[in-house]
């Protein structure tokens, strides 16, 4: 109970929704179906242009609390609005196009509280856009061996284009009091990578993260999702956020090494995406100049693009010969 006598649910589901009328019902229904825990569901409409707000408001207020933003704030801003409104002991962020399995939250809270941890993660089920269910994102045996995720482990699992198991897809639950006491919120300037920075901030602030190896979250691949389209400006924003992180937190030797690797990967990713932009803009000189300034970035290029770049370079060589 809160001081004013209000009921405190075990978990607050925060669903940031933007133009999600086609999938929001699925996300809400999966949250409602949780077993063994008390909950509240908060849907934050990020100034959608479709019927998302109508879908959310169709539920009784005691089942779904709706926060309608007056202007679009992006995923970080919308989630922050949900965090500010949350009353649960734990916070679970659920993407509006995803779903959770019925026993997820009970299993995660149980494991976290047994270990006196402030954060918990679990495995994800990947569901293709055509509805085909793929394998779990992480091998169960790997997660069972991991048990906990440290700051160094987490950063190492977020090396762009290089991590064997990309921890950026993990969907943690957080102890709400820990977030509030440490003033932890999403970076609203980031459109991609805001999840990573919040998670890293929490670990750097001393949060312990335990791993529940069972599958609890259904990650639905959607071709139009912003998380599927990495662009140069996203990477540049991530590099700026990382610079702030380095200035804000102390890291041990292992975390520093992982952070340096991630920094190199972001630099190469920026060069790679710059090359792609130059190729699309039919600017061969700029593309070749970028490749020469950062040859390692060319290794990220898939074969058709690499072939195309070589052809552009060959054409340029012929032009010079003339």
XYZ file of C-alpha atoms in Angstrom:
322
model
C 0.000 0.000 0.000
C 1.088 3.544 -0.661
C 0.997 6.140 2.137
C -2.378 7.390 0.920
C -3.789 3.878 1.138
C -3.895 3.323 -2.626
C -3.394 -0.213 -3.862
C 0.095 -0.980 -5.177
C 0.061 -3.631 -7.942
C 2.939 -6.050 -8.372
C 3.700 -4.705 -11.833
C 2.901 -1.788 -14.080
C 2.896 -2.588 -17.778
C 3.927 0.495 -19.743
C 2.872 0.332 -23.388
C 4.020 3.242 -25.535
C 1.866 3.224 -28.659
C 2.211 5.124 -31.919
C -0.031 4.216 -34.874
C -0.513 0.791 -33.309
C -4.237 0.207 -33.738
C -3.587 -3.098 -35.564
C -1.543 -4.682 -32.757
C -2.399 -2.889 -29.514
C -5.248 -5.243 -28.582
C -2.840 -8.198 -28.706
C -0.358 -6.485 -26.407
C -3.027 -5.431 -23.913
C -4.700 -8.860 -23.903
C -1.387 -10.574 -23.176
C -0.765 -8.245 -20.232
C -4.248 -8.834 -18.855
C -3.642 -12.609 -19.063
C -0.739 -12.560 -16.555
C -1.115 -15.179 -13.820
C -0.103 -14.980 -10.178
C 0.457 -11.211 -10.034
C -1.595 -8.067 -9.598
C -1.102 -5.501 -12.329
C -1.985 -2.240 -13.955
C -1.725 -1.432 -17.648
C -0.758 2.034 -18.802
C -1.047 2.838 -22.503
C 0.675 6.040 -23.586
C -0.598 7.244 -26.947
C 2.258 9.134 -28.603
C 0.000 11.414 -30.664
C -0.982 8.655 -33.084
C -2.553 9.489 -36.418
C -4.712 6.355 -36.568
C -7.211 4.763 -34.202
C -4.708 3.782 -31.487
C -6.232 6.084 -28.879
C -9.725 4.729 -29.573
C -8.482 1.158 -29.120
C -6.914 2.006 -25.769
C -9.945 3.938 -24.515
C -12.280 1.088 -25.418
C -11.097 -0.726 -22.274
C -12.577 0.186 -18.883
C -10.415 2.672 -16.992
C -9.829 0.233 -14.132
C -8.216 -2.173 -16.640
C -6.287 0.215 -18.903
C -5.133 3.677 -17.869
C -4.619 5.892 -20.890
C -2.150 8.763 -21.132
C -2.684 10.790 -24.310
C 0.319 12.967 -25.181
C -0.388 16.349 -26.743
C 2.599 16.034 -29.074
C 4.741 13.168 -30.350
C 7.695 12.529 -28.025
C 9.131 9.339 -29.526
C 9.548 6.014 -27.729
C 11.669 7.375 -24.882
C 9.388 10.296 -24.123
C 6.255 8.150 -24.278
C 7.724 5.532 -21.981
C 8.857 8.201 -19.534
C 5.274 9.437 -19.340
C 4.249 5.882 -18.514
C 6.960 5.518 -15.876
C 5.857 8.752 -14.226
C 2.285 7.485 -14.053
C 3.159 3.972 -12.838
C 2.238 2.772 -9.342
C 3.446 -0.848 -9.436
C 6.363 -2.278 -7.474
C 7.880 -3.420 -10.756
C 7.901 -1.818 -14.197
C 7.549 -3.914 -17.352
C 7.822 -2.162 -20.706
C 5.820 -3.894 -23.424
C 6.078 -2.773 -27.031
C 2.704 -2.186 -28.652
C 3.362 -4.728 -31.417
C 4.631 -7.479 -29.094
C 3.079 -9.751 -26.461
C 3.971 -11.543 -23.232
C 3.210 -15.069 -22.049
C 0.912 -15.599 -19.010
C 3.517 -16.725 -16.477
C 6.201 -14.230 -17.429
C 6.011 -11.593 -14.723
C 5.487 -14.041 -11.838
C 8.584 -15.994 -12.900
C 10.723 -12.872 -13.292
C 9.666 -11.257 -10.022
C 10.160 -14.550 -8.196
C 13.699 -14.928 -9.491
C 14.568 -11.276 -8.840
C 13.241 -11.204 -5.301
C 14.955 -14.468 -4.417
C 18.281 -12.895 -5.462
C 17.431 -9.457 -4.014
C 17.941 -8.000 -7.502
C 16.518 -4.787 -8.945
C 16.359 -5.966 -12.571
C 15.359 -9.173 -14.316
C 15.399 -10.317 -17.935
C 14.129 -13.420 -19.713
C 14.238 -15.115 -23.093
C 12.309 -14.008 -26.168
C 10.308 -15.869 -28.773
C 10.788 -14.466 -32.273
C 7.622 -14.296 -34.396
C 7.948 -13.386 -38.067
C 5.664 -10.919 -39.768
C 3.885 -13.785 -41.549
C 3.100 -15.372 -38.173
C 5.732 -18.112 -38.317
C 7.230 -18.748 -34.886
C 11.006 -19.011 -34.979
C 13.451 -20.304 -32.383
C 14.082 -18.574 -29.074
C 16.341 -15.565 -29.481
C 18.873 -16.953 -26.992
C 19.728 -20.625 -26.364
C 18.291 -21.581 -22.982
C 21.529 -23.266 -21.963
C 23.411 -20.030 -22.593
C 21.080 -18.011 -20.372
C 21.140 -20.662 -17.646
C 24.924 -20.423 -17.580
C 24.824 -16.640 -17.531
C 22.580 -16.294 -14.445
C 23.328 -12.583 -14.035
C 24.169 -9.759 -16.419
C 26.866 -7.339 -15.324
C 27.591 -3.961 -16.873
C 30.579 -5.408 -18.752
C 28.517 -8.349 -20.031
C 25.699 -6.078 -21.123
C 27.910 -3.620 -22.996
C 29.760 -6.506 -24.673
C 26.381 -7.826 -25.818
C 25.617 -4.502 -27.491
C 28.525 -4.242 -29.911
C 26.823 -3.136 -33.133
C 26.898 -5.697 -35.967
C 29.331 -7.856 -33.965
C 27.684 -9.231 -30.801
C 27.000 -12.975 -31.019
C 23.999 -12.521 -28.745
C 22.625 -8.988 -28.969
C 21.398 -7.985 -25.528
C 19.763 -4.893 -26.975
C 16.653 -7.006 -27.580
C 16.262 -7.960 -23.910
C 13.117 -6.651 -22.244
C 13.974 -6.082 -18.580
C 11.647 -5.455 -15.690
C 12.836 -2.871 -13.170
C 12.064 -2.309 -9.519
C 10.236 1.009 -9.693
C 11.696 2.347 -6.449
C 15.207 1.749 -7.837
C 14.436 3.758 -10.976
C 12.894 6.589 -8.993
C 15.594 6.747 -6.316
C 18.302 6.942 -8.997
C 16.293 9.290 -11.231
C 16.585 6.865 -14.130
C 14.543 7.591 -17.223
C 14.804 7.069 -20.983
C 16.913 9.423 -23.083
C 14.229 11.194 -25.103
C 16.713 12.327 -27.763
C 17.268 8.712 -28.870
C 14.903 7.027 -31.318
C 16.993 3.839 -31.370
C 19.102 2.678 -28.448
C 17.082 4.332 -25.675
C 16.516 0.890 -24.103
C 20.256 0.214 -24.065
C 21.187 3.443 -22.288
C 18.535 3.062 -19.567
C 19.590 -0.540 -18.903
C 23.285 0.414 -18.856
C 22.573 3.367 -16.566
C 20.732 1.071 -14.159
C 23.596 -1.432 -14.076
C 26.156 1.359 -13.629
C 24.118 2.650 -10.688
C 24.562 -0.695 -8.950
C 21.450 -2.526 -10.085
C 21.728 -6.324 -10.078
C 20.194 -8.102 -13.062
C 19.192 -11.766 -12.840
C 18.338 -13.941 -15.813
C 15.168 -16.025 -16.080
C 16.030 -18.472 -18.911
C 12.454 -19.346 -19.888
C 10.666 -17.644 -22.782
C 8.302 -14.962 -21.563
C 8.247 -12.319 -24.284
C 7.028 -12.656 -27.878
C 9.037 -10.341 -30.116
C 7.136 -9.698 -33.350
C 9.282 -8.721 -36.323
C 7.668 -5.899 -38.241
C 9.203 -4.509 -41.426
C 8.131 -0.941 -40.693
C 9.449 -0.910 -37.127
C 11.959 1.856 -36.395
C 14.145 -0.664 -34.563
C 14.583 -2.521 -37.848
C 15.839 0.502 -39.792
C 19.195 1.739 -38.541
C 20.224 5.044 -40.085
C 23.303 7.228 -39.776
C 21.653 9.828 -37.559
C 20.603 7.065 -35.149
C 24.204 5.902 -34.793
C 25.452 9.437 -34.330
C 22.915 9.989 -31.545
C 23.984 6.719 -29.910
C 27.619 7.816 -29.972
C 26.700 11.080 -28.258
C 24.706 9.212 -25.615
C 27.651 6.883 -25.018
C 29.952 9.877 -24.548
C 27.612 11.212 -21.852
C 27.483 7.754 -20.254
C 31.300 7.618 -20.052
C 31.402 11.023 -18.379
C 28.662 10.105 -15.920
C 29.647 6.647 -14.689
C 32.704 4.871 -13.340
C 33.413 1.556 -15.108
C 35.645 -1.312 -14.036
C 38.330 -2.655 -16.353
C 36.083 -5.239 -18.005
C 33.339 -2.688 -18.638
C 35.857 -0.184 -20.021
C 37.177 -2.786 -22.468
C 33.666 -3.655 -23.606
C 32.805 0.039 -23.888
C 35.860 0.624 -26.107
C 34.793 -2.260 -28.368
C 31.284 -0.850 -28.615
C 32.717 2.577 -29.448
C 34.774 1.125 -32.294
C 31.735 -0.748 -33.590
C 29.636 2.428 -33.603
C 32.365 4.291 -35.487
C 32.512 1.551 -38.116
C 28.714 1.443 -38.304
C 28.627 5.203 -38.896
C 31.182 4.889 -41.700
C 29.289 1.972 -43.221
C 25.968 3.835 -43.193
C 27.650 6.953 -44.598
C 28.949 4.846 -47.507
C 25.451 3.535 -48.152
C 24.085 7.082 -48.164
C 26.736 8.182 -50.658
C 26.020 5.199 -52.917
C 22.274 5.880 -52.872
C 22.964 9.545 -53.620
C 25.195 8.522 -56.535
C 28.228 10.181 -54.971
C 31.039 7.703 -55.780
C 33.858 9.997 -54.725
C 32.392 10.453 -51.265
C 31.666 6.719 -50.936
C 35.222 5.793 -51.870
C 36.622 8.507 -49.609
C 34.649 7.135 -46.650
C 35.801 3.594 -47.414
C 39.423 4.690 -47.565
C 39.164 6.636 -44.307
C 37.703 3.632 -42.448
C 38.455 0.394 -44.351
C 37.185 -1.783 -41.487
C 33.664 -0.502 -42.087
C 33.591 -2.161 -45.512
C 33.512 -5.509 -43.723
C 29.930 -4.774 -42.663
C 28.787 -4.589 -46.261
C 26.748 -7.417 -47.651
C 27.975 -8.835 -50.926
C 25.565 -7.081 -53.342
C 26.458 -3.667 -51.889
C 30.156 -4.503 -51.799
C 29.991 -5.535 -55.448
C 28.198 -2.321 -56.278
C 30.839 -0.249 -54.511
C 33.605 -2.054 -56.413
C 31.793 -1.362 -59.667
C 31.504 2.329 -58.775
C 35.205 2.407 -57.944
C 36.015 0.696 -61.258
C 33.924 3.198 -63.195
C 35.696 6.032 -61.418
C 39.070 4.518 -62.290
C 38.065 4.359 -65.940
C 36.972 7.987 -65.809
C 40.347 9.000 -64.366
C 42.119 7.120 -67.171
C 40.270 9.228 -69.672
